[in-house]
Amino acid sequence: MNNNMELKIVIGDKLQHLLKINGLKIAHLVKYSNISETTLQDYWDNVKSPTLKDLVQLAELLNTSIDYILGTKDFILDTWDCDFLEEFIQYSSVKMKEHFEDRQNLKVPDGVNLDTVLFGLLTYSSLSRSGRSFEDLSEDEINIKNEAFTEIMSIFNSCITMSNQDCFDIKELKALNRNIVDYLFGDFSFVYERVLKGLDNNPETLEGERIQLLKAAINQNMERSQMALKMLEGLSDSEEVRY
């Protein structure tokens, strides 16, 4: 083994990944950098180590750090402070608007940059994680999602405003959250009624999944009935409440 052999630094895998997630091709890097197409192709194919000058250009064009391109850091964005976060929100807002309006023909609700980012996060949580997008929804479903997202963003902004007031009491916020939780999972929640309607409207749900949901709905209804009976028994022995 040659002890004088230098460690070869290659960036092909990172370069391919960064171009893919940014929706770019090598031609874009050629156009906006001082790196030749031949050199970029060598980087792509892992046959040539990059120069520091080229790494600086690539990191700037691909919105990442040199450390990420070299593989010494795991995250594409590897810094954080308030200034960075503000810039990130502005950048993300522009890109999200472009994505929803150009690719999905969907008008993002007007508002501050943070609202646009919240809309994107809600889309990710509600649709993207399950492999869906607005393109998979009917017009009525899109309108319902839009209205729901608008209300959620309003609640979020209201909570922030509430918490910044001098007279703020954490009990108020806890009460608000408790009301939402009770609506979803409380003794008199109608969550399983909505689930049952969803099963009727979605016959493609797997059989095992349907069985589990139906059992849960039945159990909750039984528990509700038993609780209601106990409450009635405890109210009064008068003829008015007997049945």
PDB file of C-alpha atoms in Angstrom:
ATOM      1  CA  MET A   1       0.000   0.000   0.000  1.00  0.00           C
ATOM      2  CA  ASN A   2       1.315   3.452  -0.943  1.00  0.00           C
ATOM      3  CA  ASN A   3       1.425   5.568   2.226  1.00  0.00           C
ATOM      4  CA  ASN A   4       1.821   8.674   0.076  1.00  0.00           C
ATOM      5  CA  MET A   5      -1.522   8.089  -1.610  1.00  0.00           C
ATOM      6  CA  GLU A   6      -3.824  11.041  -0.978  1.00  0.00           C
ATOM      7  CA  LEU A   7      -7.413  10.537   0.128  1.00  0.00           C
ATOM      8  CA  LYS A   8      -9.656  11.278  -2.829  1.00  0.00           C
ATOM      9  CA  ILE A   9     -12.609  13.543  -2.072  1.00  0.00           C
ATOM     10  CA  VAL A  10     -15.663  12.829  -4.210  1.00  0.00           C
ATOM     11  CA  ILE A  11     -18.995  14.646  -4.223  1.00  0.00           C
ATOM     12  CA  GLY A  12     -20.953  12.886  -6.981  1.00  0.00           C
ATOM     13  CA  ASP A  13     -23.664  11.406  -4.751  1.00  0.00           C
ATOM     14  CA  LYS A  14     -24.295  14.677  -2.916  1.00  0.00           C
ATOM     15  CA  LEU A  15     -24.277  16.644  -6.158  1.00  0.00           C
ATOM     16  CA  GLN A  16     -26.844  14.339  -7.738  1.00  0.00           C
ATOM     17  CA  HIS A  17     -29.071  14.515  -4.650  1.00  0.00           C
ATOM     18  CA  LEU A  18     -28.906  18.312  -4.409  1.00  0.00           C
ATOM     19  CA  LEU A  19     -29.705  18.782  -8.093  1.00  0.00           C
ATOM     20  CA  LYS A  20     -32.654  16.413  -7.793  1.00  0.00           C
ATOM     21  CA  ILE A  21     -34.282  18.065  -4.755  1.00  0.00           C
ATOM     22  CA  ASN A  22     -33.745  21.530  -6.271  1.00  0.00           C
ATOM     23  CA  GLY A  23     -35.250  20.414  -9.585  1.00  0.00           C
ATOM     24  CA  LEU A  24     -32.083  21.396 -11.466  1.00  0.00           C
ATOM     25  CA  LYS A  25     -29.749  19.912 -14.049  1.00  0.00           C
ATOM     26  CA  ILE A  26     -26.015  20.251 -14.616  1.00  0.00           C
ATOM     27  CA  ALA A  27     -26.770  22.800 -17.334  1.00  0.00           C
ATOM     28  CA  HIS A  28     -28.034  25.186 -14.645  1.00  0.00           C
ATOM     29  CA  LEU A  29     -24.719  24.962 -12.770  1.00  0.00           C
ATOM     30  CA  VAL A  30     -22.787  25.508 -15.986  1.00  0.00           C
ATOM     31  CA  LYS A  31     -24.833  28.618 -16.764  1.00  0.00           C
ATOM     32  CA  TYR A  32     -24.571  30.251 -13.339  1.00  0.00           C
ATOM     33  CA  SER A  33     -21.066  29.241 -12.266  1.00  0.00           C
ATOM     34  CA  ASN A  34     -17.525  29.402 -13.600  1.00  0.00           C
ATOM     35  CA  ILE A  35     -17.277  25.604 -13.620  1.00  0.00           C
ATOM     36  CA  SER A  36     -17.098  23.872 -17.003  1.00  0.00           C
ATOM     37  CA  GLU A  37     -19.545  21.155 -17.963  1.00  0.00           C
ATOM     38  CA  THR A  38     -16.674  18.663 -18.297  1.00  0.00           C
ATOM     39  CA  THR A  39     -15.475  19.368 -14.761  1.00  0.00           C
ATOM     40  CA  LEU A  40     -18.995  19.131 -13.349  1.00  0.00           C
ATOM     41  CA  GLN A  41     -19.492  15.812 -15.114  1.00  0.00           C
ATOM     42  CA  ASP A  42     -16.238  14.558 -13.555  1.00  0.00           C
ATOM     43  CA  TYR A  43     -17.537  15.604 -10.121  1.00  0.00           C
ATOM     44  CA  TRP A  44     -20.832  13.869 -10.910  1.00  0.00           C
ATOM     45  CA  ASP A  45     -19.048  10.646 -11.885  1.00  0.00           C
ATOM     46  CA  ASN A  46     -16.714  10.766  -8.850  1.00  0.00           C
ATOM     47  CA  VAL A  47     -13.592  10.782 -11.019  1.00  0.00           C
ATOM     48  CA  LYS A  48     -12.291  14.163  -9.875  1.00  0.00           C
ATOM     49  CA  SER A  49     -11.944  15.937  -6.537  1.00  0.00           C
ATOM     50  CA  PRO A  50     -13.460  19.432  -6.341  1.00  0.00           C
ATOM     51  CA  THR A  51     -11.418  22.583  -5.811  1.00  0.00           C
ATOM     52  CA  LEU A  52     -12.250  24.894  -2.904  1.00  0.00           C
ATOM     53  CA  LYS A  53     -13.311  27.591  -5.361  1.00  0.00           C
ATOM     54  CA  ASP A  54     -15.775  25.218  -7.031  1.00  0.00           C
ATOM     55  CA  LEU A  55     -17.124  24.007  -3.688  1.00  0.00           C
ATOM     56  CA  VAL A  56     -17.935  27.595  -2.691  1.00  0.00           C
ATOM     57  CA  GLN A  57     -19.846  28.141  -5.948  1.00  0.00           C
ATOM     58  CA  LEU A  58     -21.738  24.859  -5.682  1.00  0.00           C
ATOM     59  CA  ALA A  59     -22.735  25.461  -2.068  1.00  0.00           C
ATOM     60  CA  GLU A  60     -24.087  28.897  -2.963  1.00  0.00           C
ATOM     61  CA  LEU A  61     -26.015  27.711  -6.024  1.00  0.00           C
ATOM     62  CA  LEU A  62     -27.487  24.662  -4.270  1.00  0.00           C
ATOM     63  CA  ASN A  63     -28.466  26.420  -1.028  1.00  0.00           C
ATOM     64  CA  THR A  64     -26.298  24.309   1.251  1.00  0.00           C
ATOM     65  CA  SER A  65     -22.947  24.246   3.007  1.00  0.00           C
ATOM     66  CA  ILE A  66     -19.567  23.019   1.851  1.00  0.00           C
ATOM     67  CA  ASP A  67     -19.580  20.605   4.793  1.00  0.00           C
ATOM     68  CA  TYR A  68     -22.761  18.938   3.485  1.00  0.00           C
ATOM     69  CA  ILE A  69     -21.375  18.588  -0.029  1.00  0.00           C
ATOM     70  CA  LEU A  70     -18.225  16.984   1.382  1.00  0.00           C
ATOM     71  CA  GLY A  71     -20.316  14.648   3.549  1.00  0.00           C
ATOM     72  CA  THR A  72     -19.014  15.874   6.905  1.00  0.00           C
ATOM     73  CA  LYS A  73     -22.446  17.184   7.925  1.00  0.00           C
ATOM     74  CA  ASP A  74     -25.780  15.380   7.724  1.00  0.00           C
ATOM     75  CA  PHE A  75     -28.107  18.318   7.142  1.00  0.00           C
ATOM     76  CA  ILE A  76     -28.409  20.372   3.982  1.00  0.00           C
ATOM     77  CA  LEU A  77     -29.071  23.480   6.067  1.00  0.00           C
ATOM     78  CA  ASP A  78     -26.556  23.282   8.866  1.00  0.00           C
ATOM     79  CA  THR A  79     -26.936  26.522  10.754  1.00  0.00           C
ATOM     80  CA  TRP A  80     -29.570  28.292  12.837  1.00  0.00           C
ATOM     81  CA  ASP A  81     -30.178  31.716  14.271  1.00  0.00           C
ATOM     82  CA  CYS A  82     -33.035  34.225  14.098  1.00  0.00           C
ATOM     83  CA  ASP A  83     -31.627  35.959  11.018  1.00  0.00           C
ATOM     84  CA  PHE A  84     -31.214  32.647   9.259  1.00  0.00           C
ATOM     85  CA  LEU A  85     -34.740  31.601  10.204  1.00  0.00           C
ATOM     86  CA  GLU A  86     -36.204  34.834   8.845  1.00  0.00           C
ATOM     87  CA  GLU A  87     -34.364  34.337   5.568  1.00  0.00           C
ATOM     88  CA  PHE A  88     -35.408  30.702   5.455  1.00  0.00           C
ATOM     89  CA  ILE A  89     -39.080  31.651   5.933  1.00  0.00           C
ATOM     90  CA  GLN A  90     -38.860  34.234   3.159  1.00  0.00           C
ATOM     91  CA  TYR A  91     -37.171  31.779   0.809  1.00  0.00           C
ATOM     92  CA  SER A  92     -39.551  28.937   1.683  1.00  0.00           C
ATOM     93  CA  SER A  93     -42.563  31.209   1.223  1.00  0.00           C
ATOM     94  CA  VAL A  94     -41.539  32.071  -2.340  1.00  0.00           C
ATOM     95  CA  LYS A  95     -40.767  28.451  -3.241  1.00  0.00           C
ATOM     96  CA  MET A  96     -44.000  27.137  -1.692  1.00  0.00           C
ATOM     97  CA  LYS A  97     -46.095  29.661  -3.604  1.00  0.00           C
ATOM     98  CA  GLU A  98     -44.350  28.673  -6.816  1.00  0.00           C
ATOM     99  CA  HIS A  99     -44.930  24.994  -6.043  1.00  0.00           C
ATOM    100  CA  PHE A 100     -48.633  25.258  -5.224  1.00  0.00           C
ATOM    101  CA  GLU A 101     -49.521  27.770  -7.928  1.00  0.00           C
ATOM    102  CA  ASP A 102     -47.361  26.451 -10.784  1.00  0.00           C
ATOM    103  CA  ARG A 103     -47.469  22.713 -10.154  1.00  0.00           C
ATOM    104  CA  GLN A 104     -50.842  22.207  -8.482  1.00  0.00           C
ATOM    105  CA  ASN A 105     -52.741  25.246  -9.798  1.00  0.00           C
ATOM    106  CA  LEU A 106     -53.678  26.139  -6.235  1.00  0.00           C
ATOM    107  CA  LYS A 107     -53.917  29.679  -4.927  1.00  0.00           C
ATOM    108  CA  VAL A 108     -52.144  29.964  -1.591  1.00  0.00           C
ATOM    109  CA  PRO A 109     -54.053  32.230   0.845  1.00  0.00           C
ATOM    110  CA  ASP A 110     -52.646  35.749   0.921  1.00  0.00           C
ATOM    111  CA  GLY A 111     -50.848  36.701   4.110  1.00  0.00           C
ATOM    112  CA  VAL A 112     -47.422  37.104   5.654  1.00  0.00           C
ATOM    113  CA  ASN A 113     -44.571  34.783   4.713  1.00  0.00           C
ATOM    114  CA  LEU A 114     -45.046  32.723   7.869  1.00  0.00           C
ATOM    115  CA  ASP A 115     -48.656  31.940   6.883  1.00  0.00           C
ATOM    116  CA  THR A 116     -47.442  30.554   3.558  1.00  0.00           C
ATOM    117  CA  VAL A 117     -44.915  28.347   5.348  1.00  0.00           C
ATOM    118  CA  LEU A 118     -47.623  27.197   7.781  1.00  0.00           C
ATOM    119  CA  PHE A 119     -49.803  26.302   4.798  1.00  0.00           C
ATOM    120  CA  GLY A 120     -46.954  24.186   3.438  1.00  0.00           C
ATOM    121  CA  LEU A 121     -46.427  22.480   6.806  1.00  0.00           C
ATOM    122  CA  LEU A 122     -50.140  21.726   7.104  1.00  0.00           C
ATOM    123  CA  THR A 123     -50.126  20.278   3.601  1.00  0.00           C
ATOM    124  CA  TYR A 124     -47.171  18.072   4.561  1.00  0.00           C
ATOM    125  CA  SER A 125     -48.823  16.898   7.794  1.00  0.00           C
ATOM    126  CA  SER A 126     -52.261  16.378   6.303  1.00  0.00           C
ATOM    127  CA  LEU A 127     -51.467  15.059   2.827  1.00  0.00           C
ATOM    128  CA  SER A 128     -47.816  14.612   1.851  1.00  0.00           C
ATOM    129  CA  ARG A 129     -46.884  12.182   4.641  1.00  0.00           C
ATOM    130  CA  SER A 130     -49.555   9.805   3.357  1.00  0.00           C
ATOM    131  CA  GLY A 131     -48.336  10.142  -0.229  1.00  0.00           C
ATOM    132  CA  ARG A 132     -51.133  12.465  -1.368  1.00  0.00           C
ATOM    133  CA  SER A 133     -51.325  15.987  -2.754  1.00  0.00           C
ATOM    134  CA  PHE A 134     -54.019  18.497  -3.642  1.00  0.00           C
ATOM    135  CA  GLU A 135     -54.043  16.973  -7.119  1.00  0.00           C
ATOM    136  CA  ASP A 136     -55.612  13.843  -5.603  1.00  0.00           C
ATOM    137  CA  LEU A 137     -58.564  15.767  -4.131  1.00  0.00           C
ATOM    138  CA  SER A 138     -61.861  16.817  -5.633  1.00  0.00           C
ATOM    139  CA  GLU A 139     -62.733  20.498  -5.878  1.00  0.00           C
ATOM    140  CA  ASP A 140     -64.992  20.235  -2.806  1.00  0.00           C
ATOM    141  CA  GLU A 141     -62.243  18.484  -0.820  1.00  0.00           C
ATOM    142  CA  ILE A 142     -59.740  21.172  -1.820  1.00  0.00           C
ATOM    143  CA  ASN A 143     -62.099  23.908  -0.632  1.00  0.00           C
ATOM    144  CA  ILE A 144     -62.623  22.119   2.693  1.00  0.00           C
ATOM    145  CA  LYS A 145     -58.854  21.705   3.186  1.00  0.00           C
ATOM    146  CA  ASN A 146     -58.251  25.340   2.327  1.00  0.00           C
ATOM    147  CA  GLU A 147     -60.865  26.512   4.830  1.00  0.00           C
ATOM    148  CA  ALA A 148     -59.512  24.170   7.512  1.00  0.00           C
ATOM    149  CA  PHE A 149     -55.927  25.328   6.970  1.00  0.00           C
ATOM    150  CA  THR A 150     -57.024  28.975   7.121  1.00  0.00           C
ATOM    151  CA  GLU A 151     -58.753  28.396  10.469  1.00  0.00           C
ATOM    152  CA  ILE A 152     -55.770  26.484  11.873  1.00  0.00           C
ATOM    153  CA  MET A 153     -53.418  29.306  10.870  1.00  0.00           C
ATOM    154  CA  SER A 154     -55.782  31.804  12.495  1.00  0.00           C
ATOM    155  CA  ILE A 155     -55.813  29.777  15.719  1.00  0.00           C
ATOM    156  CA  PHE A 156     -52.008  29.563  15.673  1.00  0.00           C
ATOM    157  CA  ASN A 157     -51.598  33.325  15.192  1.00  0.00           C
ATOM    158  CA  SER A 158     -54.232  34.050  17.858  1.00  0.00           C
ATOM    159  CA  CYS A 159     -52.406  31.818  20.350  1.00  0.00           C
ATOM    160  CA  ILE A 160     -49.134  33.649  19.677  1.00  0.00           C
ATOM    161  CA  THR A 161     -50.865  36.997  20.173  1.00  0.00           C
ATOM    162  CA  MET A 162     -52.521  35.721  23.360  1.00  0.00           C
ATOM    163  CA  SER A 163     -49.224  34.486  24.816  1.00  0.00           C
ATOM    164  CA  ASN A 164     -47.552  37.872  24.192  1.00  0.00           C
ATOM    165  CA  GLN A 165     -50.108  39.849  26.188  1.00  0.00           C
ATOM    166  CA  ASP A 166     -49.100  41.198  29.606  1.00  0.00           C
ATOM    167  CA  CYS A 167     -52.257  39.772  31.174  1.00  0.00           C
ATOM    168  CA  PHE A 168     -51.730  36.333  29.628  1.00  0.00           C
ATOM    169  CA  ASP A 169     -52.656  33.371  31.822  1.00  0.00           C
ATOM    170  CA  ILE A 170     -51.455  29.926  30.732  1.00  0.00           C
ATOM    171  CA  LYS A 171     -54.762  28.499  32.014  1.00  0.00           C
ATOM    172  CA  GLU A 172     -56.545  30.167  29.108  1.00  0.00           C
ATOM    173  CA  LEU A 173     -54.364  28.418  26.559  1.00  0.00           C
ATOM    174  CA  LYS A 174     -54.683  25.098  28.387  1.00  0.00           C
ATOM    175  CA  ALA A 175     -58.477  25.479  28.396  1.00  0.00           C
ATOM    176  CA  LEU A 176     -58.458  26.105  24.654  1.00  0.00           C
ATOM    177  CA  ASN A 177     -56.326  23.035  24.044  1.00  0.00           C
ATOM    178  CA  ARG A 178     -58.490  20.935  26.381  1.00  0.00           C
ATOM    179  CA  ASN A 179     -61.602  21.886  24.402  1.00  0.00           C
ATOM    180  CA  ILE A 180     -59.960  20.720  21.183  1.00  0.00           C
ATOM    181  CA  VAL A 181     -58.792  17.448  22.768  1.00  0.00           C
ATOM    182  CA  ASP A 182     -62.249  16.824  24.251  1.00  0.00           C
ATOM    183  CA  TYR A 183     -63.791  17.433  20.852  1.00  0.00           C
ATOM    184  CA  LEU A 184     -61.516  14.822  19.330  1.00  0.00           C
ATOM    185  CA  PHE A 185     -61.261  12.200  22.049  1.00  0.00           C
ATOM    186  CA  GLY A 186     -63.641  13.128  24.864  1.00  0.00           C
ATOM    187  CA  ASP A 187     -66.506  11.036  26.168  1.00  0.00           C
ATOM    188  CA  PHE A 188     -68.977  12.748  23.853  1.00  0.00           C
ATOM    189  CA  SER A 189     -66.704  13.108  20.841  1.00  0.00           C
ATOM    190  CA  PHE A 190     -68.149  12.459  17.417  1.00  0.00           C
ATOM    191  CA  VAL A 191     -64.803  11.414  15.991  1.00  0.00           C
ATOM    192  CA  TYR A 192     -65.942   7.855  15.285  1.00  0.00           C
ATOM    193  CA  GLU A 193     -69.099   9.096  13.618  1.00  0.00           C
ATOM    194  CA  ARG A 194     -66.848  10.939  11.170  1.00  0.00           C
ATOM    195  CA  VAL A 195     -64.692   7.839  10.801  1.00  0.00           C
ATOM    196  CA  LEU A 196     -67.737   5.712   9.927  1.00  0.00           C
ATOM    197  CA  LYS A 197     -68.841   8.220   7.307  1.00  0.00           C
ATOM    198  CA  GLY A 198     -65.311   8.142   5.951  1.00  0.00           C
ATOM    199  CA  LEU A 199     -65.444   4.352   5.654  1.00  0.00           C
ATOM    200  CA  ASP A 200     -68.675   4.605   3.685  1.00  0.00           C
ATOM    201  CA  ASN A 201     -67.078   7.089   1.330  1.00  0.00           C
ATOM    202  CA  ASN A 202     -63.825   5.173   0.990  1.00  0.00           C
ATOM    203  CA  PRO A 203     -64.433   1.493   0.141  1.00  0.00           C
ATOM    204  CA  GLU A 204     -60.719   1.033  -0.642  1.00  0.00           C
ATOM    205  CA  THR A 205     -59.781   1.054   3.055  1.00  0.00           C
ATOM    206  CA  LEU A 206     -58.064  -2.234   3.946  1.00  0.00           C
ATOM    207  CA  GLU A 207     -60.320  -4.819   5.590  1.00  0.00           C
ATOM    208  CA  GLY A 208     -58.166  -5.122   8.723  1.00  0.00           C
ATOM    209  CA  GLU A 209     -58.177  -1.369   9.125  1.00  0.00           C
ATOM    210  CA  ARG A 210     -61.962  -1.248   8.726  1.00  0.00           C
ATOM    211  CA  ILE A 211     -62.437  -3.944  11.373  1.00  0.00           C
ATOM    212  CA  GLN A 212     -60.277  -2.087  13.914  1.00  0.00           C
ATOM    213  CA  LEU A 213     -62.075   1.215  13.306  1.00  0.00           C
ATOM    214  CA  LEU A 214     -65.511  -0.399  13.540  1.00  0.00           C
ATOM    215  CA  LYS A 215     -64.616  -2.164  16.808  1.00  0.00           C
ATOM    216  CA  ALA A 216     -63.352   1.100  18.266  1.00  0.00           C
ATOM    217  CA  ALA A 217     -66.560   2.897  17.254  1.00  0.00           C
ATOM    218  CA  ILE A 218     -68.718   0.178  18.823  1.00  0.00           C
ATOM    219  CA  ASN A 219     -66.732   0.220  22.074  1.00  0.00           C
ATOM    220  CA  GLN A 220     -66.971   3.972  22.365  1.00  0.00           C
ATOM    221  CA  ASN A 221     -70.728   3.929  21.757  1.00  0.00           C
ATOM    222  CA  MET A 222     -71.166   1.252  24.446  1.00  0.00           C
ATOM    223  CA  GLU A 223     -69.128   3.302  26.917  1.00  0.00           C
ATOM    224  CA  ARG A 224     -71.178   6.400  26.113  1.00  0.00           C
ATOM    225  CA  SER A 225     -74.442   4.549  26.636  1.00  0.00           C
ATOM    226  CA  GLN A 226     -73.339   3.169  30.013  1.00  0.00           C
ATOM    227  CA  MET A 227     -72.169   6.616  31.134  1.00  0.00           C
ATOM    228  CA  ALA A 228     -75.448   8.216  30.024  1.00  0.00           C
ATOM    229  CA  LEU A 229     -77.455   5.622  31.979  1.00  0.00           C
ATOM    230  CA  LYS A 230     -75.437   6.238  35.151  1.00  0.00           C
ATOM    231  CA  MET A 231     -75.903   9.976  34.763  1.00  0.00           C
ATOM    232  CA  LEU A 232     -79.654   9.581  34.347  1.00  0.00           C
ATOM    233  CA  GLU A 233     -79.881   7.296  37.379  1.00  0.00           C
ATOM    234  CA  GLY A 234     -78.025   9.818  39.484  1.00  0.00           C
ATOM    235  CA  LEU A 235     -80.041  12.864  38.462  1.00  0.00           C
ATOM    236  CA  SER A 236     -83.342  12.155  40.181  1.00  0.00           C
ATOM    237  CA  ASP A 237     -85.865   9.495  41.052  1.00  0.00           C
ATOM    238  CA  SER A 238     -88.751  11.711  39.944  1.00  0.00           C
ATOM    239  CA  GLU A 239     -91.210  10.471  37.358  1.00  0.00           C
ATOM    240  CA  GLU A 240     -90.121  13.219  34.961  1.00  0.00           C
ATOM    241  CA  VAL A 241     -86.762  11.616  34.311  1.00  0.00           C
ATOM    242  CA  ARG A 242     -87.830   7.980  34.475  1.00  0.00           C
ATOM    243  CA  TYR A 243     -88.332   6.152  31.256  1.00  0.00           C
TER     244      TYR A 243
END
